[in-house]
Structure formats: structure tokens, C-alpha cells
PDB file of C-alpha atoms in Angstrom:
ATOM      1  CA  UNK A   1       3.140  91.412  64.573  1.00 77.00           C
ATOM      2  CA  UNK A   2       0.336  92.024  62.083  1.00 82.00           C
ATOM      3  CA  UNK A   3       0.977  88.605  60.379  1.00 94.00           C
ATOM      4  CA  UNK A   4      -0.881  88.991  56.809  1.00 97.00           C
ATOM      5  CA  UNK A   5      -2.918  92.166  56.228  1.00 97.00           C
ATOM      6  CA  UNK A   6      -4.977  92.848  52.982  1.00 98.00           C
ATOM      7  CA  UNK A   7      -6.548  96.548  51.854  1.00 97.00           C
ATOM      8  CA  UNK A   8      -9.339  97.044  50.934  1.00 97.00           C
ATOM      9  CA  UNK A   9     -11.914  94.374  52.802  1.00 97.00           C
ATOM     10  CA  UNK A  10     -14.700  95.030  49.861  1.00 97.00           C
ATOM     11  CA  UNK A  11     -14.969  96.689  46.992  1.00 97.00           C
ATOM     12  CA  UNK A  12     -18.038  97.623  44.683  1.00 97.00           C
ATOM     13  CA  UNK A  13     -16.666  98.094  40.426  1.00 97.00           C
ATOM     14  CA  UNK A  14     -18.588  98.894  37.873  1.00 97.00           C
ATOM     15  CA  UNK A  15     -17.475  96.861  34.673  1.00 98.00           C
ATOM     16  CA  UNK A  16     -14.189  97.958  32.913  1.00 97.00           C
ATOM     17  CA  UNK A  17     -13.108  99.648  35.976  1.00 97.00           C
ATOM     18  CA  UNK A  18      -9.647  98.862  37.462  1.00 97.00           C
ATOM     19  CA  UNK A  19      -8.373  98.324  40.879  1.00 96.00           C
ATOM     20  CA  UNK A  20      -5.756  97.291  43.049  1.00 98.00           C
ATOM     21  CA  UNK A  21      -5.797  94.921  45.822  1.00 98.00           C
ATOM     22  CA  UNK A  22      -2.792  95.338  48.893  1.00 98.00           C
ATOM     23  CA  UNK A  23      -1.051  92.305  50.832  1.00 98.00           C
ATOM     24  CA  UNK A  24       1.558  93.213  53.202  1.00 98.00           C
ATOM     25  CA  UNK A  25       3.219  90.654  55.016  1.00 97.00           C
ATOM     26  CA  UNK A  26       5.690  91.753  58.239  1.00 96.00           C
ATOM     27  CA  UNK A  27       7.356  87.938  59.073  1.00 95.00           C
ATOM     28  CA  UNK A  28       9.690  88.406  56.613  1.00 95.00           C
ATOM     29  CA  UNK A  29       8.435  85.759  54.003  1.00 96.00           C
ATOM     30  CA  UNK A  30       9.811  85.019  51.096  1.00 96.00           C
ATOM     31  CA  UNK A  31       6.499  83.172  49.288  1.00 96.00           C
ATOM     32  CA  UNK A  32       4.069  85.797  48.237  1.00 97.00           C
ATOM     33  CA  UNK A  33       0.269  84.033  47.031  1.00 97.00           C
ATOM     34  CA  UNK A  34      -2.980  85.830  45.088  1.00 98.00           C
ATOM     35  CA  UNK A  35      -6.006  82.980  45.146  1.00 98.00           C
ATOM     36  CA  UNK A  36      -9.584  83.502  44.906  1.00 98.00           C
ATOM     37  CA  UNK A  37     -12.662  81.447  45.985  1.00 97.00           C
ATOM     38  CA  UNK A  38     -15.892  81.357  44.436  1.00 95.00           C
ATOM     39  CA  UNK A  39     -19.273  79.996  46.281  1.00 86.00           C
ATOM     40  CA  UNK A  40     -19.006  76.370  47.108  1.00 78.00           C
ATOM     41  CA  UNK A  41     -15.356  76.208  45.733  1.00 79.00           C
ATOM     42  CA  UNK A  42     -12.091  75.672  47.272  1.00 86.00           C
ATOM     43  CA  UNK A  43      -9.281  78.403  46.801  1.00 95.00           C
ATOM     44  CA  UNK A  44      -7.518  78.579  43.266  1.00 96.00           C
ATOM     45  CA  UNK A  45      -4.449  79.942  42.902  1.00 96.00           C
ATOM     46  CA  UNK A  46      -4.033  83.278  40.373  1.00 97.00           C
ATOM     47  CA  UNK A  47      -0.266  84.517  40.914  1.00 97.00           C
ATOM     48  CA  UNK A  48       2.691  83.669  43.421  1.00 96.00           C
ATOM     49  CA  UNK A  49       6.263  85.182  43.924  1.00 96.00           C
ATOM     50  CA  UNK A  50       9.335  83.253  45.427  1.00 95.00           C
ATOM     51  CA  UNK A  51      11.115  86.858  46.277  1.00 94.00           C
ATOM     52  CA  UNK A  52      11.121  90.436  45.580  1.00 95.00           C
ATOM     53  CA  UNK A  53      10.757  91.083  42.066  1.00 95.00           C
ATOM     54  CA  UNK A  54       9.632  87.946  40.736  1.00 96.00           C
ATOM     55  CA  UNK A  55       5.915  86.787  39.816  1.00 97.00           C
ATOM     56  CA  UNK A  56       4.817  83.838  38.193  1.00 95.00           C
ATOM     57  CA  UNK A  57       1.506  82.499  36.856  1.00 96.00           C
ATOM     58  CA  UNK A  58      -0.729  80.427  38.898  1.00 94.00           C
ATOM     59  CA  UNK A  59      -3.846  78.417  37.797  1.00 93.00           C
ATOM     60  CA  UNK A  60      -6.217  80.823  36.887  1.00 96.00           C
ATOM     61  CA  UNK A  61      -4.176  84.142  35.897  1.00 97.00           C
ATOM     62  CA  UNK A  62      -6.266  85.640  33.021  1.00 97.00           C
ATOM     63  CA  UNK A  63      -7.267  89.127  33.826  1.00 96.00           C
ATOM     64  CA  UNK A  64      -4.838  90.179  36.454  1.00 98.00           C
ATOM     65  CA  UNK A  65      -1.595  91.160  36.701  1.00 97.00           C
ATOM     66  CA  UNK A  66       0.586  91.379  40.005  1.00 98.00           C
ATOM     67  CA  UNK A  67       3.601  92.887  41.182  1.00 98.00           C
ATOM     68  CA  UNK A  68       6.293  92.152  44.104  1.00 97.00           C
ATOM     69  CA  UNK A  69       8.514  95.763  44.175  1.00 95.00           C
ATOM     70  CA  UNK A  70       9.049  95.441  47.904  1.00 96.00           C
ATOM     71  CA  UNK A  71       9.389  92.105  49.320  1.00 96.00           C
ATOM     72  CA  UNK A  72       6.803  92.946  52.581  1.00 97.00           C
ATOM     73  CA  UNK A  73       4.293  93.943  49.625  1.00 98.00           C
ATOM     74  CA  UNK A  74       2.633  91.732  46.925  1.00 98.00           C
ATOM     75  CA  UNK A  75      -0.312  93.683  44.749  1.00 98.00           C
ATOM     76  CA  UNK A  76      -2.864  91.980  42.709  1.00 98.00           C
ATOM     77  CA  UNK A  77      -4.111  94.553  39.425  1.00 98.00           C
ATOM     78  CA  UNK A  78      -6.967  94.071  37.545  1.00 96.00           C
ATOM     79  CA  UNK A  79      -7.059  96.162  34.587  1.00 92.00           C
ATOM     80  CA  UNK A  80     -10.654  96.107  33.287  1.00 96.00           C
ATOM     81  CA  UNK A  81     -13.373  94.365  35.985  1.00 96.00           C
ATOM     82  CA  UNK A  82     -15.563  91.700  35.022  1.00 97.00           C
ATOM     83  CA  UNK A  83     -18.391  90.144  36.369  1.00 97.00           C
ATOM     84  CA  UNK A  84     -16.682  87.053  36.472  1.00 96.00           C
ATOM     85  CA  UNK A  85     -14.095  88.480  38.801  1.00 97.00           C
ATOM     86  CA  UNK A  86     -16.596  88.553  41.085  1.00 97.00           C
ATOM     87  CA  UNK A  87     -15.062  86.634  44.146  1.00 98.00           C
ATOM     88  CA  UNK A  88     -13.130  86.486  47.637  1.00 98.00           C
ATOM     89  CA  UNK A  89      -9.316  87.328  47.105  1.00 98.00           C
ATOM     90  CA  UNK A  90      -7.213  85.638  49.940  1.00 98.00           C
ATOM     91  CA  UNK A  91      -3.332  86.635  49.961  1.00 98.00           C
ATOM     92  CA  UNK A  92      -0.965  84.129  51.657  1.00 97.00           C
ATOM     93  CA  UNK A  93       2.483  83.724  52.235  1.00 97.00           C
ATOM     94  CA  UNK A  94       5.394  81.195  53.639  1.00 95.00           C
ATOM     95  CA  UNK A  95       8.933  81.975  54.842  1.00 93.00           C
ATOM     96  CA  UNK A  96       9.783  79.712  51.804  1.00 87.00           C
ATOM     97  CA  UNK A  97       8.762  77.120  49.463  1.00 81.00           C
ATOM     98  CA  UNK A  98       7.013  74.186  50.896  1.00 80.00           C
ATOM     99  CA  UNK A  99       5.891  75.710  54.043  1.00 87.00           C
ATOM    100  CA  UNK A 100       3.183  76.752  56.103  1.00 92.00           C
ATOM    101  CA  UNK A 101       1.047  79.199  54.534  1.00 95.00           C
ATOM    102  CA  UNK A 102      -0.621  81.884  56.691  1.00 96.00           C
ATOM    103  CA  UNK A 103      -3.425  83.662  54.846  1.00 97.00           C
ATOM    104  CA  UNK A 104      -4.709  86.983  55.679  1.00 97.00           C
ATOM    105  CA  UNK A 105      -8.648  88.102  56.054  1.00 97.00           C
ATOM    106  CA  UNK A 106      -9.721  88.394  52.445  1.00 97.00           C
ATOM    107  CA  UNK A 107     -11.242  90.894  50.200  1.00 97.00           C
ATOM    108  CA  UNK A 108     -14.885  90.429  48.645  1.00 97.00           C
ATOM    109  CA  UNK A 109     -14.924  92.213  45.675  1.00 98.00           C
ATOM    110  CA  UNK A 110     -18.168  92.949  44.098  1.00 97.00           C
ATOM    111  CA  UNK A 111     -18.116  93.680  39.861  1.00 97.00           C
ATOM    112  CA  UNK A 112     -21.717  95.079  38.759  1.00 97.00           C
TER     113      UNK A 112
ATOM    114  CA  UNK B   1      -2.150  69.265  37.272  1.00 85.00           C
ATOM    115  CA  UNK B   2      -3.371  67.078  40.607  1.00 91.00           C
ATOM    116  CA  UNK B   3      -6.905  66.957  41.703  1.00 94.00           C
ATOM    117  CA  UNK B   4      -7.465  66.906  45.366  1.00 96.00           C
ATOM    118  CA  UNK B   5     -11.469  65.310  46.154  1.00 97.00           C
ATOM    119  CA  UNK B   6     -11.845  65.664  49.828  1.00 97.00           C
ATOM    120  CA  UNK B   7     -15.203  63.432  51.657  1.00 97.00           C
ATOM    121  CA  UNK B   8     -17.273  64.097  52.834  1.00 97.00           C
ATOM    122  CA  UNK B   9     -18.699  66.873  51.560  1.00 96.00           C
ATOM    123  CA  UNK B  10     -21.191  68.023  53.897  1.00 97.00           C
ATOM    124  CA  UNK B  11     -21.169  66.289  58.131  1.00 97.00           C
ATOM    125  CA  UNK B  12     -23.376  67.341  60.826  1.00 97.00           C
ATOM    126  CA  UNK B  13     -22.349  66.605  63.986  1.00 96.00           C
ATOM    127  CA  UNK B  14     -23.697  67.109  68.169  1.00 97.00           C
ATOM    128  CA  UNK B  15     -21.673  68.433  70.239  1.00 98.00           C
ATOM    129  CA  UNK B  16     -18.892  65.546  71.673  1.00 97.00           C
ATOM    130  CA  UNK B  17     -18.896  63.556  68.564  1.00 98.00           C
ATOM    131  CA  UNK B  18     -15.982  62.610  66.944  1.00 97.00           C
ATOM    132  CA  UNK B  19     -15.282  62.812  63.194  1.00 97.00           C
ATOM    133  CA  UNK B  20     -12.597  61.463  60.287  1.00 98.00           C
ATOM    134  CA  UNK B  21     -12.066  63.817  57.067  1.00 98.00           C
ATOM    135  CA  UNK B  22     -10.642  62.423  54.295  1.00 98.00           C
ATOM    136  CA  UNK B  23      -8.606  64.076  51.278  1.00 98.00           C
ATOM    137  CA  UNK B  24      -7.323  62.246  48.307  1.00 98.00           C
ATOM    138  CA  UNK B  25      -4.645  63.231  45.808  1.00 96.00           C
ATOM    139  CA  UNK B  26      -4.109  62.025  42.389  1.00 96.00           C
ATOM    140  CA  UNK B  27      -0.538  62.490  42.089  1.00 93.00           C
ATOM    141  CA  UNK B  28       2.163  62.130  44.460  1.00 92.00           C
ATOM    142  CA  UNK B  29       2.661  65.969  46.837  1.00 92.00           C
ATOM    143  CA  UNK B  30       5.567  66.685  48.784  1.00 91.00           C
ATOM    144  CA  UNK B  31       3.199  69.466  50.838  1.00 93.00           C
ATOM    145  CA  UNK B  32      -0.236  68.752  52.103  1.00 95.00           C
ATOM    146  CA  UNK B  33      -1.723  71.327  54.099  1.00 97.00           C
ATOM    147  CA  UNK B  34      -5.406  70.986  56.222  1.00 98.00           C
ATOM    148  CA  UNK B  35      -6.616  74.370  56.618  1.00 97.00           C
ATOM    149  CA  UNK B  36      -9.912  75.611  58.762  1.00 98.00           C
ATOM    150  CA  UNK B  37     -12.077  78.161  57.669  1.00 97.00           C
ATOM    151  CA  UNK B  38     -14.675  79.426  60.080  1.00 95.00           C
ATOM    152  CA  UNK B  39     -17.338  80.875  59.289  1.00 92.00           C
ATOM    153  CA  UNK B  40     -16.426  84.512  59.348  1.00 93.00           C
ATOM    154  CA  UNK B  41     -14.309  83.704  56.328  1.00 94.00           C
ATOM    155  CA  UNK B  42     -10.632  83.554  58.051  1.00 95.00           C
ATOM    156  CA  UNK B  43      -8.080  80.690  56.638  1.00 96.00           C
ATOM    157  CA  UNK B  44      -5.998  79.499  59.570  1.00 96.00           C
ATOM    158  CA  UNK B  45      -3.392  76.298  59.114  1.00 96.00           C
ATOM    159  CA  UNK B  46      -4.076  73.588  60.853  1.00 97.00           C
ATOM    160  CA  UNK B  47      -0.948  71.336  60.104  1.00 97.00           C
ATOM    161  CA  UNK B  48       1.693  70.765  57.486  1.00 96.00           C
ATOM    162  CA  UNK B  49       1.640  67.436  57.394  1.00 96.00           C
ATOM    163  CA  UNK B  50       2.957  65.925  53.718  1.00 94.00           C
ATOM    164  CA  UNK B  51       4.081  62.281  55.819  1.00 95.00           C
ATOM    165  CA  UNK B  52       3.119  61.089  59.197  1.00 97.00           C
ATOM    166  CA  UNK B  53       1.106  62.113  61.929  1.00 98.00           C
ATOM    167  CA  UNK B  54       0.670  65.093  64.212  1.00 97.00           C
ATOM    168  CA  UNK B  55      -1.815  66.040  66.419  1.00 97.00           C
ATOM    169  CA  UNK B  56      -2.742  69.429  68.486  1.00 96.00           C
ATOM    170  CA  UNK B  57      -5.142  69.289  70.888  1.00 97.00           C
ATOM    171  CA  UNK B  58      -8.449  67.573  69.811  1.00 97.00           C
ATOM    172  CA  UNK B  59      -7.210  67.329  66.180  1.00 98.00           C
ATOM    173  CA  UNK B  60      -5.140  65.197  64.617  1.00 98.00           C
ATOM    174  CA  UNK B  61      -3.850  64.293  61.130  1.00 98.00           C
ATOM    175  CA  UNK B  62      -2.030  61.235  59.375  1.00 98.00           C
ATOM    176  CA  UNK B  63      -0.769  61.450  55.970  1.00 97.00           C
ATOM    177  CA  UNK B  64      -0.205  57.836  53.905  1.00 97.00           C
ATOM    178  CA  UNK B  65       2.114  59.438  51.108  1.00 94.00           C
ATOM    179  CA  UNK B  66       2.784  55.952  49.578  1.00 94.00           C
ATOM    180  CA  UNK B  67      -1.206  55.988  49.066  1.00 96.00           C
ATOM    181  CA  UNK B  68      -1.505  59.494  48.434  1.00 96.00           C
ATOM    182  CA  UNK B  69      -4.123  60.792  51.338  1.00 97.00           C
ATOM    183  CA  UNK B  70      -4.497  62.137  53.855  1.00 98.00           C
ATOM    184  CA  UNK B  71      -7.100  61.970  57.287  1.00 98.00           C
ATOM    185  CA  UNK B  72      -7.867  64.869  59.250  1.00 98.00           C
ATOM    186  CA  UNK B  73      -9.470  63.529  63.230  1.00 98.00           C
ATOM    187  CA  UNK B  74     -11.543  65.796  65.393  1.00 98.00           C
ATOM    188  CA  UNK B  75     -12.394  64.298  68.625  1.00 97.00           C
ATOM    189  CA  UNK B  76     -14.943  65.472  71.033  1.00 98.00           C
ATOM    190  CA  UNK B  77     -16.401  68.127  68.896  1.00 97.00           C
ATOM    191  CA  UNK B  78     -17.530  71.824  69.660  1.00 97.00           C
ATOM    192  CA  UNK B  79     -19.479  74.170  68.359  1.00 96.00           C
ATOM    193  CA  UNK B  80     -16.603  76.301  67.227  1.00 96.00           C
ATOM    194  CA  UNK B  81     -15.370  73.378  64.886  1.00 97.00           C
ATOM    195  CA  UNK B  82     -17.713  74.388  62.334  1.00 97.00           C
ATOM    196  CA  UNK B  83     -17.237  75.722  59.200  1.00 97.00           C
ATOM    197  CA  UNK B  84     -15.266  74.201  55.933  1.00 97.00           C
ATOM    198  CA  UNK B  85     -12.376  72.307  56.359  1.00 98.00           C
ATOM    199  CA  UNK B  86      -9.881  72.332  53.471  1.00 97.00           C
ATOM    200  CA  UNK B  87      -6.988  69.907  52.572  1.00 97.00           C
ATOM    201  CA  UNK B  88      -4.431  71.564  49.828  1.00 96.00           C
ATOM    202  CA  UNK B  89      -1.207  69.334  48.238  1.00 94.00           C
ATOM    203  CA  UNK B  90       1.529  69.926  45.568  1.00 91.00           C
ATOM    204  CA  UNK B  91       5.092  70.366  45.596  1.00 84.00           C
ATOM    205  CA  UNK B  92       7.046  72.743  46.567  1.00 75.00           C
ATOM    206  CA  UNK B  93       5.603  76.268  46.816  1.00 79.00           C
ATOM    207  CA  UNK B  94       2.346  75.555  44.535  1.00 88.00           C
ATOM    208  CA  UNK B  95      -0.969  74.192  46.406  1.00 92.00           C
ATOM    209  CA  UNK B  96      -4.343  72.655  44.341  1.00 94.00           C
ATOM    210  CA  UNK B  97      -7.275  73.149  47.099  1.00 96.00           C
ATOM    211  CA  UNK B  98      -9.958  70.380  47.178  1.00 96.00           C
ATOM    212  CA  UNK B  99     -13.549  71.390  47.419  1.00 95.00           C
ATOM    213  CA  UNK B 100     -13.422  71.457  51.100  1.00 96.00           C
ATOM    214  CA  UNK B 101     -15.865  69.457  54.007  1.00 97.00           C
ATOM    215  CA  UNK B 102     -18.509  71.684  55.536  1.00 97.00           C
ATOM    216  CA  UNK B 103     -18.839  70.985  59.167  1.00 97.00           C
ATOM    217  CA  UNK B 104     -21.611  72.077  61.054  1.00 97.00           C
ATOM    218  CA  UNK B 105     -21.458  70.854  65.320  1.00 97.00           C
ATOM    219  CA  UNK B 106     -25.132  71.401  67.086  1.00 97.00           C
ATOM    220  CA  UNK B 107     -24.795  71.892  70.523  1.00 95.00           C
TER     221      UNK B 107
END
């Protein structure tokens, strides 16, 4: 039982490149999260799912796009890097609403 | 939306000390989570706790939701305690992170 995996664990983008950031999930949840945290910040929330095939916005959602095709799977797009996207990306997710939320290990991704 | 303030921000601690964090929310939650980050980055949940009290091990939490706060309790601190401790409320699904209480425990 892997809990809450993420791929890659760092990335290096130039600016105006675009990536793709993995979160897989095997406990069957149905909450899906995308946050980020910046130096000397707590985590803010960029996207969330309640269940395959939905997404909804979060606090901070400009610049990224997700999708939720397979319910074990929840991937976080950004179309065109920027500096200011510069950050930690922690995936979470709960067996539903209201719940405990187990994160996974993070990815530090770097924008030049 | 709410704001979550968490004190303090900073606490420095020897070894076998005990210690009260505090989280406040400006709006009523129906989820409050504390959460421990140590200092290789990793998240783990401490307790769900949006009412009453729980407690595992050396830590403990109470939750007033009439007041809207909540207190996170370490007793007998240890070195592997440290790092940022991080309350999170909101309803439902949704959480709003506070700023988070860096704890550092000398030996």
C-alpha cells in the first residue's frame, strides 16, 4: 500500500515550457487535492476533485489546469512555466469530503 | 474566505519541555486538521479534530468550535518534534492552511 505517490520529485523548466505533474493514490479515495507552498508559507490550495471526472477551482488556480480521467490518478498541467510557479506541489487526498487528508512527498519544481 | 493565524510563529524548545500551539479561525469550520511537517518536507496528519479532544501519545489536541480554535499539546518533547506544525479548517472537502509554527527541540 503505496498510500500517495507523486512523479516527478523535481523538475528544472525553462520559461514557457510545459509540464505535467502525477498523483496516484491506491486507498481508493474519492477527494483528489493540487496545493503548493512557497518559502515561509503554509499550503494553498490550486485544484481539487470529489470523483473521477470532476475538477474544480481552488484558491489560487491561474496557470494550471488539472485532470481526474481515472479515479486512482489526479494530474496537475501547466501550460506555459513561470517563474512565479516556482514552488513545492503537494497532492493529497481523503476517502471523502471532510476527512483526513494524507499527502504524498512533494515535487519542487524549479522555473528559470 | 477564512483566515487561519496560528501562534506562535517561531518556539525553541530543550529536550522534555512541554509546549501549547494555538490556531485561530475567523469563521466557523466543520474540519480542522493539525498536520506535522518534518523537516525533510513530508506532510503527515496528526488529528482530525473539528470538536473535542483527542490525544495520541505525547500529543494532544482540543478544539473550542463555539470559539473557533483550536490547541495543539506536545508533552515531553524530542528532538524529532521539530519542524513546522500546521493547523488547516473549512468545511467540507476545502482546507485554508495557516502560516504554520516552526518548532525547533535542542537536545
Amino acid at each position: 500500500n503505496a498510500g500517495v505517490t507523486q512523479t516527478p520529485k523535481f523538475r528544472v523548466l525553462k520559461t514557457g515550457q510545459s509540464m505535467t505533474l502525477l498523483c496516484a493514490q491506491d486507498m481508493n479515495h474519492e477527494y483528489m487535492y493540487w496545493y503548493r507552498q512557497d518559502p515561509g508559507m503554509g499550503l494553498r490550495l490550486i485544484h481539487y476533485s470529489v470523483g473521477e471526472g470532476t475538477t474544480a477551482k481552488g484558491e489560487v488556480p491561474d496557470g494550471y489546469n488539472v485532470s481526474r480521467l481515472k479515479k486512482q490518478n489526479f494530474l496537475l498541467g501547466l501550460e506555459s512555466a513561470a517563474p512565479s510557479q516556482t514552488s513545492v506541489y503537494f497532492c493529497a487526498s481523503t476517502l471523502r469530503g471532510g476527512e483526513t487528508q494524507y499527502f504524498g512527498p512533494g515535487t519542487r519544481l524549479l522555473v528559470l | 474566505g477564512i483566515q487561519v493565524e496560528q501562534s506562535p510563529p517561531d518556539l525553541i524548545l530543550q529536550e522534555g519541555a512541554n509546549s501549547t500551539l494555538r490556531c485561530n479561525f475567523s469563521d466557523s469550520v466543520n474540519n480542522l486538521q493539525w498536520f506535522h511537517q518534518n523537516p525533510w518536507g513530508q506532510l503527515i496528519n496528526l488529528f482530525y479534530i473539528p470538536s473535542g479532544t483527542k490525544q495520541n501519545g505525547r500529543l494532544s489536541a482540543t478544539t473550542v468550535a463555539t470559539e473557533r480554535y483550536s490547541l495543539l499539546y506536545i508533552s515531553s518533547s524530542q528532538t524529532t518534534d521539530s519542524g513546522v506544525y500546521f493547523c488547516a479548517g473549512g468545511s467540507y472537502g476545502k482546507l485554508t492552511f495557516g502560516q504554520g509554527t516552526i518548532l525547533t527541540v535542542h537536545p
